[in-house]
PDB file of C-alpha atoms in Angstrom:
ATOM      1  CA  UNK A   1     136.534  91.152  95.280  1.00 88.00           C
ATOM      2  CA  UNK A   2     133.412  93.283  95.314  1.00 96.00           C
ATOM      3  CA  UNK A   3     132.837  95.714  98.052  1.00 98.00           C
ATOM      4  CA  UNK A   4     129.353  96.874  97.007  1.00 98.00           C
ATOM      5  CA  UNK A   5     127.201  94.692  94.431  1.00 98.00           C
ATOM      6  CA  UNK A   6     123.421  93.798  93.517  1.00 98.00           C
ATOM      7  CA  UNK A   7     123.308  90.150  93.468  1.00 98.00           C
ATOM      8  CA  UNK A   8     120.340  87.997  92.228  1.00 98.00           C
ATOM      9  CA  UNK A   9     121.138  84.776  93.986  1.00 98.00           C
ATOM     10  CA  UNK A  10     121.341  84.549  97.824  1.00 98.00           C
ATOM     11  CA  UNK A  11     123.293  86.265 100.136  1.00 98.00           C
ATOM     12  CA  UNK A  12     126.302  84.588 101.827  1.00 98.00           C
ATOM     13  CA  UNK A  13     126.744  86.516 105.038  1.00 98.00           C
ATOM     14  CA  UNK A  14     130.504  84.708 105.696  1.00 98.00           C
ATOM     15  CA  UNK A  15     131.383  85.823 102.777  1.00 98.00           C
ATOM     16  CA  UNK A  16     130.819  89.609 103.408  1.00 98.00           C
ATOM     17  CA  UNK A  17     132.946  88.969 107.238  1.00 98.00           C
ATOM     18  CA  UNK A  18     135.549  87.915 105.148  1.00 98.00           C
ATOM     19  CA  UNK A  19     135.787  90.843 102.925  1.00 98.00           C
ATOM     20  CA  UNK A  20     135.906  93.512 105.680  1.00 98.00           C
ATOM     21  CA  UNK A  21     138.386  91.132 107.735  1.00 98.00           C
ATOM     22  CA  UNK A  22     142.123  92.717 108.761  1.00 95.00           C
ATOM     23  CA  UNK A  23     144.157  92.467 111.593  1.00 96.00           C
ATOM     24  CA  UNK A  24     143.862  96.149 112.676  1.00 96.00           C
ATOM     25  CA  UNK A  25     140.022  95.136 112.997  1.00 97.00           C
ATOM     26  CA  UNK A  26     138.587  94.635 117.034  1.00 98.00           C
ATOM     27  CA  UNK A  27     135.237  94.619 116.040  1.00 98.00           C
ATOM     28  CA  UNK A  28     133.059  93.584 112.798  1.00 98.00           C
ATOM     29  CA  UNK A  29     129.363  94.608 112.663  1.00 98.00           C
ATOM     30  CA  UNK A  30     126.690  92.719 110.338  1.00 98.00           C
ATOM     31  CA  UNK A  31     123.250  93.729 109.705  1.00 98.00           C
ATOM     32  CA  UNK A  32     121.106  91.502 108.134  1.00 98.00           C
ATOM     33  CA  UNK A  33     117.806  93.311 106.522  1.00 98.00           C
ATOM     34  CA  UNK A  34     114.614  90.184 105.767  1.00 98.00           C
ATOM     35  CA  UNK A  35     111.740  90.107 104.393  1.00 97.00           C
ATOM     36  CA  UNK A  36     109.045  90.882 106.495  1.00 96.00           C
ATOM     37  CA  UNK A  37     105.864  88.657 106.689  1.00 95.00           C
ATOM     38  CA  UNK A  38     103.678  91.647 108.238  1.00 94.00           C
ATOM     39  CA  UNK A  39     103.452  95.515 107.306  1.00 90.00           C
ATOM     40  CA  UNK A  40     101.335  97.217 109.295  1.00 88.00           C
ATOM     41  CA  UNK A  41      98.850  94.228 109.782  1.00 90.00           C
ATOM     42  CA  UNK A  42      98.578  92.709 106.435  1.00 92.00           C
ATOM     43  CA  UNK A  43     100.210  89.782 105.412  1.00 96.00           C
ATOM     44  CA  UNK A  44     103.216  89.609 102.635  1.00 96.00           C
ATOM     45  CA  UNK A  45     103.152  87.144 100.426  1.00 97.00           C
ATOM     46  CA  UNK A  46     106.765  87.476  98.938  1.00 97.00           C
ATOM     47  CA  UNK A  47     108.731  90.797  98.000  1.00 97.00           C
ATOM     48  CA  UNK A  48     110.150  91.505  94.711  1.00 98.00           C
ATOM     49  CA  UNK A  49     112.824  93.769  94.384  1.00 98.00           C
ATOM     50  CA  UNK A  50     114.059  95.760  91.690  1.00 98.00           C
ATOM     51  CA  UNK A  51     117.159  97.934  90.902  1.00 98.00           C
ATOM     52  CA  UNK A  52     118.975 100.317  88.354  1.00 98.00           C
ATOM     53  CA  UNK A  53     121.847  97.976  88.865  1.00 98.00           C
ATOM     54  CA  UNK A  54     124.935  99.835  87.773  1.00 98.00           C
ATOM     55  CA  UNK A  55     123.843 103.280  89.727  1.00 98.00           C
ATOM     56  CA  UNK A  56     123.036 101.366  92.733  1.00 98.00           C
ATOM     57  CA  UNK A  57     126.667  99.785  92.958  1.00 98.00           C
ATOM     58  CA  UNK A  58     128.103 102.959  92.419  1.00 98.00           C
ATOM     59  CA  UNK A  59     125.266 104.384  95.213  1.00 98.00           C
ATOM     60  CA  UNK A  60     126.632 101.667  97.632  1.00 98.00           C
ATOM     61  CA  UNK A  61     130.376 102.798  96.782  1.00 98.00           C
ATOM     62  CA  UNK A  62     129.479 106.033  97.184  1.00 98.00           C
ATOM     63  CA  UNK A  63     127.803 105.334 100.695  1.00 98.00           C
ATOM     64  CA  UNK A  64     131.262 103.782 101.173  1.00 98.00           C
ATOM     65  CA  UNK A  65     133.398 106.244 100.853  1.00 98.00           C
ATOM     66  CA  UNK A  66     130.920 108.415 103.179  1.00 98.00           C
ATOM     67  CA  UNK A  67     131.630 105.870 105.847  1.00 98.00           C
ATOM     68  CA  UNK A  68     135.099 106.371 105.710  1.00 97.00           C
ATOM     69  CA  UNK A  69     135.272 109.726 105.877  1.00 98.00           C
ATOM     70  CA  UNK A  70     133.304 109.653 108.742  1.00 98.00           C
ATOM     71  CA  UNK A  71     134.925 106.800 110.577  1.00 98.00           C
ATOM     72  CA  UNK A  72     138.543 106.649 109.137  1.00 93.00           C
ATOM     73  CA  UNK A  73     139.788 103.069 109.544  1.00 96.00           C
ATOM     74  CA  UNK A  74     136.356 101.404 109.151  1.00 98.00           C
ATOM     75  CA  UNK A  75     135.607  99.294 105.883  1.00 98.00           C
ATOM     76  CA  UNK A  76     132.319  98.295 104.503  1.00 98.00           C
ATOM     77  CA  UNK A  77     130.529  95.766 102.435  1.00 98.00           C
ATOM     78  CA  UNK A  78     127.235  95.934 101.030  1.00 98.00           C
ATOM     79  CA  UNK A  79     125.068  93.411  99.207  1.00 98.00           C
ATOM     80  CA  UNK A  80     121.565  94.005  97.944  1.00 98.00           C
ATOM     81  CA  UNK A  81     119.696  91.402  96.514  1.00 98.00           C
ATOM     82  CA  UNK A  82     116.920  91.440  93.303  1.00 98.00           C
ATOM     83  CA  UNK A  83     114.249  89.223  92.410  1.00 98.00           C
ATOM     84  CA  UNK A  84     111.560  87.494  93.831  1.00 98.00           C
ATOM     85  CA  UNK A  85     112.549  86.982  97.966  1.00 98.00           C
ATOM     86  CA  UNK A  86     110.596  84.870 100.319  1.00 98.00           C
ATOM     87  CA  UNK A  87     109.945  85.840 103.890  1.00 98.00           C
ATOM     88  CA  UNK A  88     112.809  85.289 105.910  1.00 97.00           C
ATOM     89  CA  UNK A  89     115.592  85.840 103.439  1.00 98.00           C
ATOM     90  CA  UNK A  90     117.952  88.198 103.575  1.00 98.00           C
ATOM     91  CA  UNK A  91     117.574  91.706 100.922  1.00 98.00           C
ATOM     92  CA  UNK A  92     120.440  93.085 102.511  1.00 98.00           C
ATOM     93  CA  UNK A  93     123.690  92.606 104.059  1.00 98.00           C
ATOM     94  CA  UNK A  94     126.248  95.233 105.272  1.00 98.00           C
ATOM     95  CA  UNK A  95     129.322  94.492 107.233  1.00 98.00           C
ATOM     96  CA  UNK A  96     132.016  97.221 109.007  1.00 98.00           C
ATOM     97  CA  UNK A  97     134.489  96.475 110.122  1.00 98.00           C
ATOM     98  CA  UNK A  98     136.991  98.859 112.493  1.00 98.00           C
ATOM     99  CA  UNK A  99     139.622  98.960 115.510  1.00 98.00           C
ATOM    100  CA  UNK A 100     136.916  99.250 117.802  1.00 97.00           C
ATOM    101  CA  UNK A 101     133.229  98.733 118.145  1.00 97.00           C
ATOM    102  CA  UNK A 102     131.111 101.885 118.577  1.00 98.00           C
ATOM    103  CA  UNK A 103     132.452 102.900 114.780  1.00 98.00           C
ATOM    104  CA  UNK A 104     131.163  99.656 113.730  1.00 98.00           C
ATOM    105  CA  UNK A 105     128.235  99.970 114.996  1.00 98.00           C
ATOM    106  CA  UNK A 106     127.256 103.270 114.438  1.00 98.00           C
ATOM    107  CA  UNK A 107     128.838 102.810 110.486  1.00 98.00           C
ATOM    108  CA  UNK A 108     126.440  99.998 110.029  1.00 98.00           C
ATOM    109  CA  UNK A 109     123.311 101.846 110.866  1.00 98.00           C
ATOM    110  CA  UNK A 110     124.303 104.576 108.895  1.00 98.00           C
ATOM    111  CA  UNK A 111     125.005 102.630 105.642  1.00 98.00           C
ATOM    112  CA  UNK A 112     121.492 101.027 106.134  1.00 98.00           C
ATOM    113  CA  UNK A 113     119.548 104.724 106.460  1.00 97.00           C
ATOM    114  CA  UNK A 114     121.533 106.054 103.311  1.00 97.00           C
ATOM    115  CA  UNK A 115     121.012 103.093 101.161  1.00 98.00           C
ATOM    116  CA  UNK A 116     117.063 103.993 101.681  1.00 96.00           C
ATOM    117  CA  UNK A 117     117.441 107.426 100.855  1.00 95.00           C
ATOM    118  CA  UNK A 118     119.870 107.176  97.611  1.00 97.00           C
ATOM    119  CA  UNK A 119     120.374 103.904  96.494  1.00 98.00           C
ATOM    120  CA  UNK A 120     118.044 103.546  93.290  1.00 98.00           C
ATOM    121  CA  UNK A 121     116.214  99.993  94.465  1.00 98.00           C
ATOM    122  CA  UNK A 122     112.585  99.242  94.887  1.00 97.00           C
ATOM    123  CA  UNK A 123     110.026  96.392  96.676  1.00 97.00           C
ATOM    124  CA  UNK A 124     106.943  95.201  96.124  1.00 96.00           C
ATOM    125  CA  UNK A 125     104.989  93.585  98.747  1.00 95.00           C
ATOM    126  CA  UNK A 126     102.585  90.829  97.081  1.00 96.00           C
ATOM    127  CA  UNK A 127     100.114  89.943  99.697  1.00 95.00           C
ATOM    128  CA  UNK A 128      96.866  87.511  98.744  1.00 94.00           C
ATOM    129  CA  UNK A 129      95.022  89.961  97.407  1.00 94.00           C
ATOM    130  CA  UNK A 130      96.825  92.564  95.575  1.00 94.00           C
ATOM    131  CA  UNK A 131     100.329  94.095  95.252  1.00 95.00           C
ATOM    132  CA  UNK A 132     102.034  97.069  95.417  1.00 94.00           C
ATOM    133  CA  UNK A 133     105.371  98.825  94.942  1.00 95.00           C
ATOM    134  CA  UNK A 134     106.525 100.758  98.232  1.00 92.00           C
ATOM    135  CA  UNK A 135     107.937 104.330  97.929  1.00 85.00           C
ATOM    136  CA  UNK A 136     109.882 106.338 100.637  1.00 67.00           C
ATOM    137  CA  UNK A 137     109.493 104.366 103.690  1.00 62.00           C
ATOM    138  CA  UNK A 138     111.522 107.324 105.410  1.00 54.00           C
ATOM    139  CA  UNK A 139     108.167 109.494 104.482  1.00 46.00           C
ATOM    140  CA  UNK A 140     110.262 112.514 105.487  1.00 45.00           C
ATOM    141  CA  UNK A 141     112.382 112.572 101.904  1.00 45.00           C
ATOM    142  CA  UNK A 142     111.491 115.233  99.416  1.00 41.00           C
ATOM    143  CA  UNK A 143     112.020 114.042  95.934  1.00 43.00           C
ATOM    144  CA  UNK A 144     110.196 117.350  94.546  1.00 39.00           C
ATOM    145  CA  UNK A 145     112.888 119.631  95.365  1.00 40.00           C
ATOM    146  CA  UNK A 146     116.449 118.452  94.683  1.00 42.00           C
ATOM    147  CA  UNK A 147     118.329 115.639  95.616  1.00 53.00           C
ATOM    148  CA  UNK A 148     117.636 113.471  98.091  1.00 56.00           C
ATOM    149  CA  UNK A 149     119.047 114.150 101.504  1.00 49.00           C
ATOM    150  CA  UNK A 150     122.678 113.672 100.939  1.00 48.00           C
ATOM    151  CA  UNK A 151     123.546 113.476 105.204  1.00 43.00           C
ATOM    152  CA  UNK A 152     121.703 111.981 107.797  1.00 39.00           C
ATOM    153  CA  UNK A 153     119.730 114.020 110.179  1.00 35.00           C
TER     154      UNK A 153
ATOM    155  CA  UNK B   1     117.984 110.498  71.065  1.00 96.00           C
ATOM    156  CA  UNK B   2     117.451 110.862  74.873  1.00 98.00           C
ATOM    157  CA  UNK B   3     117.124 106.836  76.237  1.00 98.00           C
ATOM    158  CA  UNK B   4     114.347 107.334  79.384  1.00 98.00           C
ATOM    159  CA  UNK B   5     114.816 104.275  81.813  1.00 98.00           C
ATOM    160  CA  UNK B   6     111.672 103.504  83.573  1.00 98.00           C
ATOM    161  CA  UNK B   7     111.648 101.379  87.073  1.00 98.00           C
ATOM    162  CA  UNK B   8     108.946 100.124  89.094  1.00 97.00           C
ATOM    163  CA  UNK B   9     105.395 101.241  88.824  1.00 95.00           C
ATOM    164  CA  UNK B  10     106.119 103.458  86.142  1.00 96.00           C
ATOM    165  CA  UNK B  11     107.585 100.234  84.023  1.00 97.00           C
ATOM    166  CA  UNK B  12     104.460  98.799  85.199  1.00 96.00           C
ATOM    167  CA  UNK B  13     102.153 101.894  83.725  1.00 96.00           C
ATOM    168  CA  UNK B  14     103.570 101.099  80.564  1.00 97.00           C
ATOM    169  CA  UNK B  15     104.330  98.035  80.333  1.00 97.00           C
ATOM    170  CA  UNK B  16     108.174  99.069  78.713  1.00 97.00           C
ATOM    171  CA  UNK B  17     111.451  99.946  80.683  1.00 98.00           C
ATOM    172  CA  UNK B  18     113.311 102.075  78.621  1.00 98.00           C
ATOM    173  CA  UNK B  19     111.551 105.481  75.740  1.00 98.00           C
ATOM    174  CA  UNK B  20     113.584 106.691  72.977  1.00 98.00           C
ATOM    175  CA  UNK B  21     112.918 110.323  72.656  1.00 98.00           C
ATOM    176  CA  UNK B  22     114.226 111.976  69.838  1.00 97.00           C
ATOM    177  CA  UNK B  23     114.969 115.172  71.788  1.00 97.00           C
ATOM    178  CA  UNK B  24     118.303 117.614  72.634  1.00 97.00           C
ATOM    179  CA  UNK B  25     118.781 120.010  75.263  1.00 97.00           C
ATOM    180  CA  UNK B  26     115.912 119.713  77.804  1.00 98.00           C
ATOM    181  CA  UNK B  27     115.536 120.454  81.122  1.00 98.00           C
ATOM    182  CA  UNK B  28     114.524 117.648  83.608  1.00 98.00           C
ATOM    183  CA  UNK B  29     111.618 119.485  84.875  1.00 97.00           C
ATOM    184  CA  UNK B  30     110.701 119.854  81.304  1.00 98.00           C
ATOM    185  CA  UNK B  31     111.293 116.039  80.352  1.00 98.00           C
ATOM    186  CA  UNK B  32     108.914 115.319  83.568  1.00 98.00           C
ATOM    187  CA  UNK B  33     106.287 117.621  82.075  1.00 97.00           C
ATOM    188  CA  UNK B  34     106.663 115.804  78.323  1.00 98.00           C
ATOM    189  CA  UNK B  35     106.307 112.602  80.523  1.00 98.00           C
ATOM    190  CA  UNK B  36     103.262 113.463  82.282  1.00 97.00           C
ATOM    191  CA  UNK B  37     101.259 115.020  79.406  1.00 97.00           C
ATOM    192  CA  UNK B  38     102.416 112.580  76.486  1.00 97.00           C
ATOM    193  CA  UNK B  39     102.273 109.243  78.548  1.00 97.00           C
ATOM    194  CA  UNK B  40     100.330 110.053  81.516  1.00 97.00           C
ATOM    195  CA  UNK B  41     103.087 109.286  84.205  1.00 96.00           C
ATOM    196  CA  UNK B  42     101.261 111.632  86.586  1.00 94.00           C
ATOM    197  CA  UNK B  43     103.715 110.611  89.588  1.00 93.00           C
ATOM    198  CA  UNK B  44     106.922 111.584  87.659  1.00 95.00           C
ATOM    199  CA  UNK B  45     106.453 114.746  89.584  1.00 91.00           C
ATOM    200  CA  UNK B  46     107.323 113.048  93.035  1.00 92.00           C
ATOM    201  CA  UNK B  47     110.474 111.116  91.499  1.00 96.00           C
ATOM    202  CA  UNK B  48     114.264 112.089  91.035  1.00 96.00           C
ATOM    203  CA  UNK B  49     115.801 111.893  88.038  1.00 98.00           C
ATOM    204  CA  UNK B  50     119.351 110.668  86.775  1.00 98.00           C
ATOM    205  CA  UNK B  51     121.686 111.318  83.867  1.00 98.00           C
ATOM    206  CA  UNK B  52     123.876 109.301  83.104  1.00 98.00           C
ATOM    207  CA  UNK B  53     123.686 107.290  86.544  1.00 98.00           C
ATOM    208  CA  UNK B  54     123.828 110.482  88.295  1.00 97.00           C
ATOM    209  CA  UNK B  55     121.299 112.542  90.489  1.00 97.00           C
ATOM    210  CA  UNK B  56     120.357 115.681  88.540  1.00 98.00           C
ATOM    211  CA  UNK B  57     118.458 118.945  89.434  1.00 97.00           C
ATOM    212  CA  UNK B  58     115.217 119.814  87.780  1.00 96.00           C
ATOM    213  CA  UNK B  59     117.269 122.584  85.709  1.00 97.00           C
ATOM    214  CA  UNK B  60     119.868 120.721  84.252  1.00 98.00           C
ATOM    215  CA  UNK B  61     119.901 120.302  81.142  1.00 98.00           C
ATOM    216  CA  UNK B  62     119.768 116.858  78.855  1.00 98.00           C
ATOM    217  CA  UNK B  63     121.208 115.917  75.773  1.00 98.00           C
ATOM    218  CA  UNK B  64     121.239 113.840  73.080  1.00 98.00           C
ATOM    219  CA  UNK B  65     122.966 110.092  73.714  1.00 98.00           C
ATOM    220  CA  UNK B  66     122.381 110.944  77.826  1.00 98.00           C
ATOM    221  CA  UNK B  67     120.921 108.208  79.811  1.00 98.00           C
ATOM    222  CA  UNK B  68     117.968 109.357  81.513  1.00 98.00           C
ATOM    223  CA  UNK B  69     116.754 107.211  84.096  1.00 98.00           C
ATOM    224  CA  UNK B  70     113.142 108.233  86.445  1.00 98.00           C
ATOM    225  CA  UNK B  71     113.719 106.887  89.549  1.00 97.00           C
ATOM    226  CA  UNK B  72     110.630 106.807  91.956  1.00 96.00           C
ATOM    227  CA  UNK B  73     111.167 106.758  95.722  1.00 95.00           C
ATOM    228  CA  UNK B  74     113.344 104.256  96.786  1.00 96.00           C
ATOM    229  CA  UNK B  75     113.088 101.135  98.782  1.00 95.00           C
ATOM    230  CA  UNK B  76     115.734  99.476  98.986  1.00 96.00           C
ATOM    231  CA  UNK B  77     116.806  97.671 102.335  1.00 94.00           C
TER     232      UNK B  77
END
């Protein structure tokens, strides 16, 4: 079983429950990231996504093992898919689980935030007219100097 | 031979994903440079760089047989 993987093929959200399942669990978080049909007024087409597949699984793990020692008995599961996406479907889906809920709450939003600031994975929106690939939707990352932030704010 | 990996709009520049450089012992700020000048990949300069699937700094240093890939600001998610 696969904690953190790029997939190419949709995303089964059960699937994901069921590998952050235990019995010590009281609370399992998912968050489901979809493609959007409208950015900032102008219609998407479809996404396509892109990755450097075998340093963004060990980006995901490495988010992973951030989340846990941050919030000790929570476990994650992250899957990122590649390819050409429609609107609606899924990109993204991260699951926590822990003993109770705030952890797996607040571990959920943070995997999301650190897989766009390390996790080596791009989009581009194709709209009607044109497309483009999207960089640093954070627009507060500097890639000039160093690494990318390495905690959250 | 230093293997560049190119992603996104830089693949798209030039129309290849991966450079064979026959180089030894650069720095990444100087591979950037090389990049920029010899294959006109003006916006290296705003992406990170990895060897060997790991974030580097612009002063470390790259070697023959590393994997060097140019990763432009992500956006994942």
């Amino acid at each position: 079983m696969k904690l953190f993987e790029i997939v190419t093929e949709p995303i089964n959200t059960n699937e994901l429950i069921q590998k952050v399942e235990k019995r010590e669990a009281g609370a399992i978080t998912t968050f489901i990231g979809t493609v959007r049909e409208f950015t900032n007024g102008k219609r998407t087409v479809y996404l396509e996504y892109q990755a450097y597949v075998p340093m963004a699984e060990k980006m995901l793990a490495q988010i992973g093992e951030e989340i846990t020692s941050k919030w000790e008995n929570a476990i994650v599961a992250i899957t990122h898919r590649i390819g050409s996406l429609d609107i609606g479907e899924a990109a993204v889906v991260i699951a926590v689980s822990s003993p109770h809920r705030k952890a797996a709450y607040e571990a959920n939003e943070y995997a999301i935030e650190r897989i766009k600031q390390i996790v080596p994975i791009w989009k581009k929106e194709i709209w009607e007219d044109g497309q483009e690939w999207i960089g640093d939707q954070l627009e507060k990352t500097s890639y000039q100097n160093g690494l990318p932030k390495m905690e959250k704010e | 031979m230093i293997t560049v990996l190119l992603f996104a709009q830089l693949q798209e520049q030039l129309q290849k994903d991966k450079l064979p450089l026959e180089m030894d012992r650069i720095s990444v700020r100087e591979l950037k440079e090389y990049l920029k000048e010899e294959f006109g990949l003006v916006r290296v300069t705003e992406a990170m760089v990895a060897i060997n699937e790991a974030y580097a700094l612009e002063d470390d240093e790259i070697k023959s047989g590393d994997i060097v890939a140019i990763i432009p600001p992500v956006s994942g998610g």
